Coordinates of C-alpha atoms (C1' of nucleotides) in Angstrom, one line a residue:
Chain R
M6 CA 23.8 -10.0 31.1
A7 CA 20.7 -10.3 33.3
D8 CA 19.4 -13.4 31.6
S9 CA 22.4 -15.6 31.7
F10 CA 22.3 -18.2 34.4
E11 CA 25.3 -18.3 36.8
Q12 CA 25.8 -21.7 38.3
W13 CA 27.2 -20.7 41.7
P14 CA 27.2 -16.9 42.1
A15 CA 30.1 -15.9 44.4
D16 CA 28.1 -13.2 46.2
I17 CA 25.4 -15.7 47.3
A18 CA 25.4 -17.8 50.4
F19 CA 23.9 -21.2 49.7
G20 CA 23.8 -22.5 53.3
L21 CA 22.7 -26.1 53.5
L22 CA 22.1 -26.3 49.7
G23 CA 25.9 -26.1 49.2
D24 CA 26.2 -29.4 51.0
L25 CA 23.6 -31.3 49.1
I26 CA 24.6 -33.5 46.2
G27 CA 21.0 -33.5 45.0
Y28 CA 21.1 -29.7 44.7
A29 CA 24.4 -29.8 42.9
I30 CA 22.8 -32.0 40.3
R31 CA 19.8 -29.7 40.2
R32 CA 22.0 -26.6 39.5
A33 CA 23.8 -28.3 36.7
Q34 CA 20.4 -29.3 35.3
I35 CA 19.1 -25.7 35.3
G36 CA 21.7 -24.6 32.9
I37 CA 21.5 -27.7 30.8
Y38 CA 17.7 -27.3 30.3
K39 CA 18.1 -23.6 29.3
D40 CA 20.7 -24.6 26.7
F41 CA 18.4 -27.4 25.4
D42 CA 15.4 -25.0 25.0
A43 CA 17.6 -22.5 23.1
S44 CA 19.1 -25.3 20.9
V45 CA 16.2 -27.5 20.0
T46 CA 13.3 -26.1 18.1
G47 CA 9.8 -27.4 18.7
L48 CA 10.5 -30.2 21.1
T49 CA 10.8 -30.2 24.9
P50 CA 13.2 -32.7 26.6
P51 CA 10.4 -35.2 27.6
L52 CA 8.9 -35.0 24.0
F53 CA 12.3 -35.7 22.5
A54 CA 13.1 -38.5 24.9
A55 CA 9.7 -40.1 24.0
L56 CA 10.5 -40.0 20.3
I57 CA 13.8 -41.7 20.8
L58 CA 12.4 -44.4 23.1
I59 CA 9.4 -45.2 20.9
D60 CA 11.8 -45.5 17.9
A61 CA 14.3 -47.6 19.7
N62 CA 11.7 -50.0 21.3
P63 CA 9.3 -51.3 18.7
G64 CA 6.1 -52.6 20.2
I65 CA 6.4 -50.7 23.5
N66 CA 3.0 -49.6 24.9
Q67 CA 2.0 -46.5 26.8
S68 CA 2.2 -47.9 30.3
R69 CA 5.7 -49.3 29.8
L70 CA 6.9 -46.1 28.3
G71 CA 5.6 -44.2 31.2
Q72 CA 7.4 -46.5 33.7
V73 CA 10.6 -46.1 31.7
M74 CA 10.3 -42.3 31.7
G75 CA 9.3 -42.2 35.3
V76 CA 5.7 -40.8 34.9
N77 CA 2.3 -42.4 35.5
R78 CA -0.2 -43.4 32.8
A79 CA -2.2 -40.2 33.0
A80 CA 0.9 -38.1 32.5
M81 CA 1.9 -40.3 29.6
M82 CA -1.5 -39.8 28.0
A83 CA -1.0 -36.0 28.0
L84 CA 2.5 -36.3 26.5
L85 CA 1.3 -38.7 23.8
D86 CA -1.7 -36.6 23.1
R87 CA 0.7 -33.8 22.3
L88 CA 2.9 -35.9 20.1
S89 CA -0.2 -37.2 18.4
A90 CA -1.5 -33.7 17.8
L91 CA 1.8 -32.8 16.2
K92 CA 1.4 -35.9 14.0
L93 CA 4.7 -37.4 15.2
V94 CA 3.3 -40.5 16.9
R95 CA 0.6 -43.0 16.2
R96 CA -1.3 -45.3 18.6
V97 CA -1.8 -48.7 17.0
P98 CA -4.0 -51.4 18.7
S99 CA -1.8 -54.2 20.0
P100 CA -2.3 -57.5 18.2
S101 CA -1.5 -59.5 21.3
D102 CA -3.4 -57.5 24.0
K103 CA -6.7 -55.9 23.2
R104 CA -6.3 -53.4 26.0
A105 CA -3.0 -52.0 24.8
N106 CA -1.8 -49.6 22.2
V107 CA 1.6 -50.0 20.5
L108 CA 3.4 -46.8 19.8
Q109 CA 4.9 -45.9 16.4
L110 CA 6.6 -42.9 14.9
T111 CA 4.9 -41.5 11.8
A112 CA 7.0 -40.6 8.8
L113 CA 7.0 -37.0 10.0
G114 CA 7.9 -38.3 13.5
Q115 CA 11.0 -40.1 12.0
K116 CA 12.0 -36.9 10.2
C117 CA 11.5 -34.8 13.3
R118 CA 13.5 -37.3 15.4
A119 CA 16.4 -37.3 13.0
E120 CA 16.5 -33.5 12.7
A121 CA 16.2 -32.9 16.5
S122 CA 18.8 -35.6 17.1
A123 CA 21.4 -33.5 15.3
E124 CA 20.5 -30.4 17.3
V125 CA 20.5 -32.4 20.6
R126 CA 24.0 -33.9 19.8
A127 CA 25.3 -30.4 19.2
H128 CA 23.7 -29.2 22.4
D129 CA 25.1 -32.1 24.5
A130 CA 28.6 -31.4 23.0
R131 CA 28.3 -27.8 24.0
I132 CA 27.3 -28.3 27.6
A133 CA 30.0 -30.9 28.0
R134 CA 32.7 -28.7 26.4
N135 CA 34.6 -28.2 29.6
L136 CA 34.9 -31.9 30.4
T137 CA 37.5 -34.3 29.1
T138 CA 36.5 -37.7 27.7
A139 CA 37.9 -39.3 30.9
E140 CA 35.9 -36.9 33.1
L141 CA 32.7 -37.7 31.1
K142 CA 33.2 -41.4 31.6
T143 CA 33.7 -40.9 35.4
L144 CA 30.7 -38.7 35.6
R145 CA 28.5 -41.3 33.8
R146 CA 29.8 -44.0 36.2
L147 CA 29.0 -42.0 39.3
L148 CA 25.6 -40.9 38.1
K149 CA 24.6 -44.6 37.7
K150 CA 24.9 -44.9 41.5
F151 CA 21.8 -42.9 42.2
Chain Z
M30 CA 7.0 -53.2 42.1
A31 CA 5.3 -51.2 39.4
D32 CA 5.8 -47.8 41.0
S33 CA 9.5 -48.0 41.7
F34 CA 11.7 -46.1 39.2
E35 CA 14.4 -48.2 37.5
Q36 CA 17.2 -45.9 36.4
W37 CA 18.4 -47.8 33.3
P38 CA 16.1 -50.8 32.7
A39 CA 18.1 -53.6 31.0
D40 CA 15.3 -54.5 28.6
I41 CA 15.0 -51.0 27.1
A42 CA 17.0 -49.6 24.2
F43 CA 17.9 -45.9 24.9
G44 CA 19.4 -45.1 21.5
L45 CA 20.9 -41.7 21.3
L46 CA 19.8 -40.9 24.8
G47 CA 22.4 -43.4 26.1
D48 CA 25.2 -41.2 24.7
L49 CA 24.0 -37.9 26.1
I50 CA 25.5 -36.7 29.4
G51 CA 22.6 -34.3 29.8
Y52 CA 20.2 -37.3 29.7
A53 CA 22.3 -39.2 32.2
I54 CA 22.0 -36.3 34.6
R55 CA 18.3 -36.1 33.9
R56 CA 17.8 -39.8 34.8
A57 CA 19.6 -39.4 38.1
Q58 CA 17.4 -36.4 38.8
I59 CA 14.2 -38.3 38.2
G60 CA 14.9 -40.7 41.0
I61 CA 16.2 -38.0 43.3
Y62 CA 13.0 -35.9 42.9
K63 CA 10.8 -38.9 43.7
D64 CA 12.8 -39.6 46.9
F65 CA 12.6 -35.9 47.8
D66 CA 8.8 -35.8 47.4
A67 CA 8.5 -39.0 49.5
S68 CA 10.9 -37.6 52.2
V69 CA 9.9 -34.0 52.7
T70 CA 6.4 -33.1 53.8
G71 CA 4.8 -30.0 52.6
L72 CA 7.6 -28.4 50.6
T73 CA 8.6 -28.9 46.9
P74 CA 12.3 -28.6 46.0
P75 CA 12.0 -25.0 44.7
L76 CA 10.1 -23.9 47.8
F77 CA 12.7 -25.4 50.0
A78 CA 15.6 -23.9 48.1
A79 CA 13.9 -20.5 48.3
L80 CA 13.6 -20.8 52.1
I81 CA 17.3 -21.6 52.5
L82 CA 18.4 -18.8 50.1
I83 CA 16.2 -16.2 51.8
D84 CA 17.5 -17.2 55.2
A85 CA 21.2 -17.3 54.1
N86 CA 21.1 -14.0 52.2
P87 CA 19.5 -11.2 54.3
G88 CA 18.3 -8.3 52.3
I89 CA 18.0 -10.2 49.0
N90 CA 15.1 -9.0 46.8
Q91 CA 12.7 -10.9 44.5
S92 CA 14.5 -10.2 41.2
R93 CA 17.9 -11.3 42.5
L94 CA 16.5 -14.4 44.1
G95 CA 14.9 -15.2 40.8
Q96 CA 18.2 -14.8 39.0
V97 CA 20.0 -17.0 41.5
M98 CA 17.3 -19.7 41.2
G99 CA 17.2 -19.5 37.4
V100 CA 13.6 -18.2 37.0
N101 CA 12.2 -14.9 35.8
R102 CA 10.4 -12.3 37.9
A103 CA 6.9 -13.6 37.1
A104 CA 7.8 -17.1 38.1
M105 CA 9.4 -15.8 41.3
M106 CA 6.2 -14.0 42.1
A107 CA 4.2 -17.2 41.9
L108 CA 6.6 -19.0 44.1
L109 CA 6.7 -16.2 46.7
D110 CA 2.9 -15.9 46.7
R111 CA 2.7 -19.5 47.7
L112 CA 5.3 -19.1 50.5
S113 CA 3.5 -16.0 51.6
A114 CA 0.1 -17.8 51.7
L115 CA 1.8 -20.5 53.8
K116 CA 2.9 -17.7 56.2
L117 CA 6.5 -18.7 55.7
V118 CA 7.9 -15.6 54.0
R119 CA 7.3 -11.9 54.3
R120 CA 7.9 -9.1 51.8
V121 CA 9.3 -6.0 53.4
P122 CA 9.7 -2.7 51.6
S123 CA 13.4 -2.1 51.0
P124 CA 14.6 1.0 52.9
S125 CA 17.2 1.8 50.2
D126 CA 15.1 1.3 47.0
K127 CA 11.4 2.1 47.0
R128 CA 10.7 -0.2 44.1
A129 CA 12.1 -3.3 45.8
N130 CA 11.0 -5.8 48.5
V131 CA 13.4 -7.4 50.9
L132 CA 12.5 -11.0 51.7
Q133 CA 12.4 -12.4 55.2
L134 CA 11.4 -15.7 56.8
T135 CA 8.6 -15.5 59.4
A136 CA 9.0 -17.2 62.7
L137 CA 6.9 -20.1 61.2
G138 CA 9.2 -20.0 58.1
Q139 CA 12.3 -20.4 60.4
K140 CA 10.6 -23.4 62.1
C141 CA 9.6 -24.9 58.8
R142 CA 13.1 -24.4 57.3
A143 CA 14.7 -26.1 60.3
E144 CA 12.4 -29.1 60.2
A145 CA 12.6 -29.5 56.5
S146 CA 16.4 -29.2 56.6
A147 CA 16.6 -32.3 58.8
E148 CA 14.4 -34.2 56.4
V149 CA 16.3 -33.0 53.4
R150 CA 19.7 -33.9 55.0
A151 CA 18.4 -37.5 55.5
H152 CA 17.0 -37.6 52.0
D153 CA 20.4 -36.4 50.5
A154 CA 22.3 -39.0 52.6
R155 CA 19.9 -41.7 51.3
I156 CA 20.3 -40.9 47.7
A157 CA 24.1 -40.7 48.0
R158 CA 24.3 -43.9 50.0
N159 CA 26.1 -45.8 47.2
L160 CA 28.8 -43.2 46.8
T161 CA 32.0 -42.8 48.8
T162 CA 33.2 -39.5 50.2
A163 CA 35.8 -39.3 47.5
E164 CA 33.3 -40.1 44.8
L165 CA 31.0 -37.4 46.0
K166 CA 33.8 -34.9 46.0
T167 CA 34.7 -35.9 42.4
L168 CA 31.1 -35.7 41.3
R169 CA 30.7 -32.2 42.8
R170 CA 33.8 -31.0 41.0
L171 CA 32.7 -32.4 37.7
L172 CA 29.1 -30.9 38.0
K173 CA 30.6 -27.4 38.5
K174 CA 32.0 -27.7 34.9
F175 CA 28.5 -27.4 33.3
Chain V
dT23 C1' -8.3 -59.4 40.6
dA24 C1' -4.9 -56.8 38.0
dT25 C1' -3.7 -54.1 34.1
dT26 C1' -4.4 -50.8 29.9
dG27 C1' -6.1 -47.0 28.3
dT28 C1' -9.0 -43.1 29.2
dT29 C1' -11.2 -38.9 31.2
dA30 C1' -11.9 -35.3 34.6
dT31 C1' -9.6 -32.5 37.6
dA32 C1' -6.1 -29.9 40.0
dC33 C1' -1.7 -28.2 41.3
dT34 C1' 3.2 -26.8 40.3
dC35 C1' 6.5 -24.7 37.4
dT36 C1' 7.6 -21.6 34.1
dA37 C1' 7.3 -18.1 30.4
dT38 C1' 5.6 -13.7 27.7
dA39 C1' 3.6 -9.4 27.6
dA40 C1' 2.1 -5.3 29.5
dC41 C1' 1.5 -2.1 33.3
dT42 C1' 3.2 1.2 37.6
dA43 C1' 6.3 3.2 40.3
dT44 C1' 10.8 4.3 41.1
dA45 C1' 15.9 4.7 39.9
Chain L
dT15 C1' 15.9 4.5 29.8
dA16 C1' 16.3 0.7 32.9
dT17 C1' 14.8 -1.9 36.8
dA18 C1' 11.5 -3.9 40.7
dG19 C1' 7.3 -5.6 41.4
dT20 C1' 2.9 -6.8 39.6
dT21 C1' -1.0 -8.9 36.9
dA22 C1' -3.1 -11.5 33.3
dT23 C1' -2.6 -15.3 30.6
dA24 C1' -1.0 -19.6 28.8
dG25 C1' 1.2 -23.9 28.3
dA26 C1' 4.0 -28.0 30.0
dG27 C1' 4.5 -31.4 33.3
dT28 C1' 2.7 -34.2 36.8
dA29 C1' -0.5 -36.4 40.0
dT30 C1' -5.0 -38.6 42.0
dA31 C1' -9.3 -40.7 41.4
dA32 C1' -12.5 -42.9 38.9
dC33 C1' -14.3 -45.8 34.9
dA34 C1' -14.7 -49.5 30.9
dA35 C1' -12.6 -53.1 28.5
dT36 C1' -9.6 -56.9 28.7
dA37 C1' -6.2 -60.2 30.8

DNA sequence: TATTGTTATACTCTATAACTATA
DNA sequence: TATAGTTATAGAGTATAACAATA
């Protein structure tokens, strides 16, 4: 099939790329993202991550969430504007800091988070289907070293 | 520092995300991309990958390069238009197929590829500094299973 | 002075859909 | 019919630079 992604096609020379651990991680990621998009309806990976993090960290504000996700405040704004337009997330004025907003999931946001979580669990199990439990544990340990 | 990315902040609850191997790979990637951007001047990761692949695979055409990189033809066009505007890549009519273009690096493209390669090697060594040779070998083997 | 949220702006990455020339 | 390149268009993700309100 022309649209299936082949991780390391045998007929292609990768040159320096074949030596780079960063590129090996990137190639794994390409396939994982394609499976995520095909598996999870209506949410992108960053949107899903934001829903989980907001739910798991009551009282978190925009700037802190941006730091955690590795993006700056302006990028976080765009992401939250989208979640807000989808009626999944609410900005609530912080009681302790008049500059800040506290982020909360709406009832719809909770429902969406729960439904997407099931799809994402299935997706993650599918991409990891060729690894044993021990291999997954090793992989997780090694990835923490970056 | 407010601008340094912390991979798994201890004060943050990751909920389901902490169980997903796909998210563990994604978090490693975030830091790696930030280091790449800070290390390599003038080229993004996809642009650099394209330069290497074009150089290592003489006679490759646009569609095939897109397949290898995991993007469709239209996305490949945009990427090649940029490399072309930078005078790094040339489209040459294929002698064997009048529909196709063969991709070639210009002299400037060769120079840019060589200089960026040195920067990227240093970048890759830096991000992998906490892993042993054996660990890198294991990681590479496990990543191929996705 | 530093931080939070915000807006304006711009660039990169990627996709879909439709067209043309050729296979 | 199918494929290679192309164009138009759109949306997501991300960044910099500036500003007002608050800490």
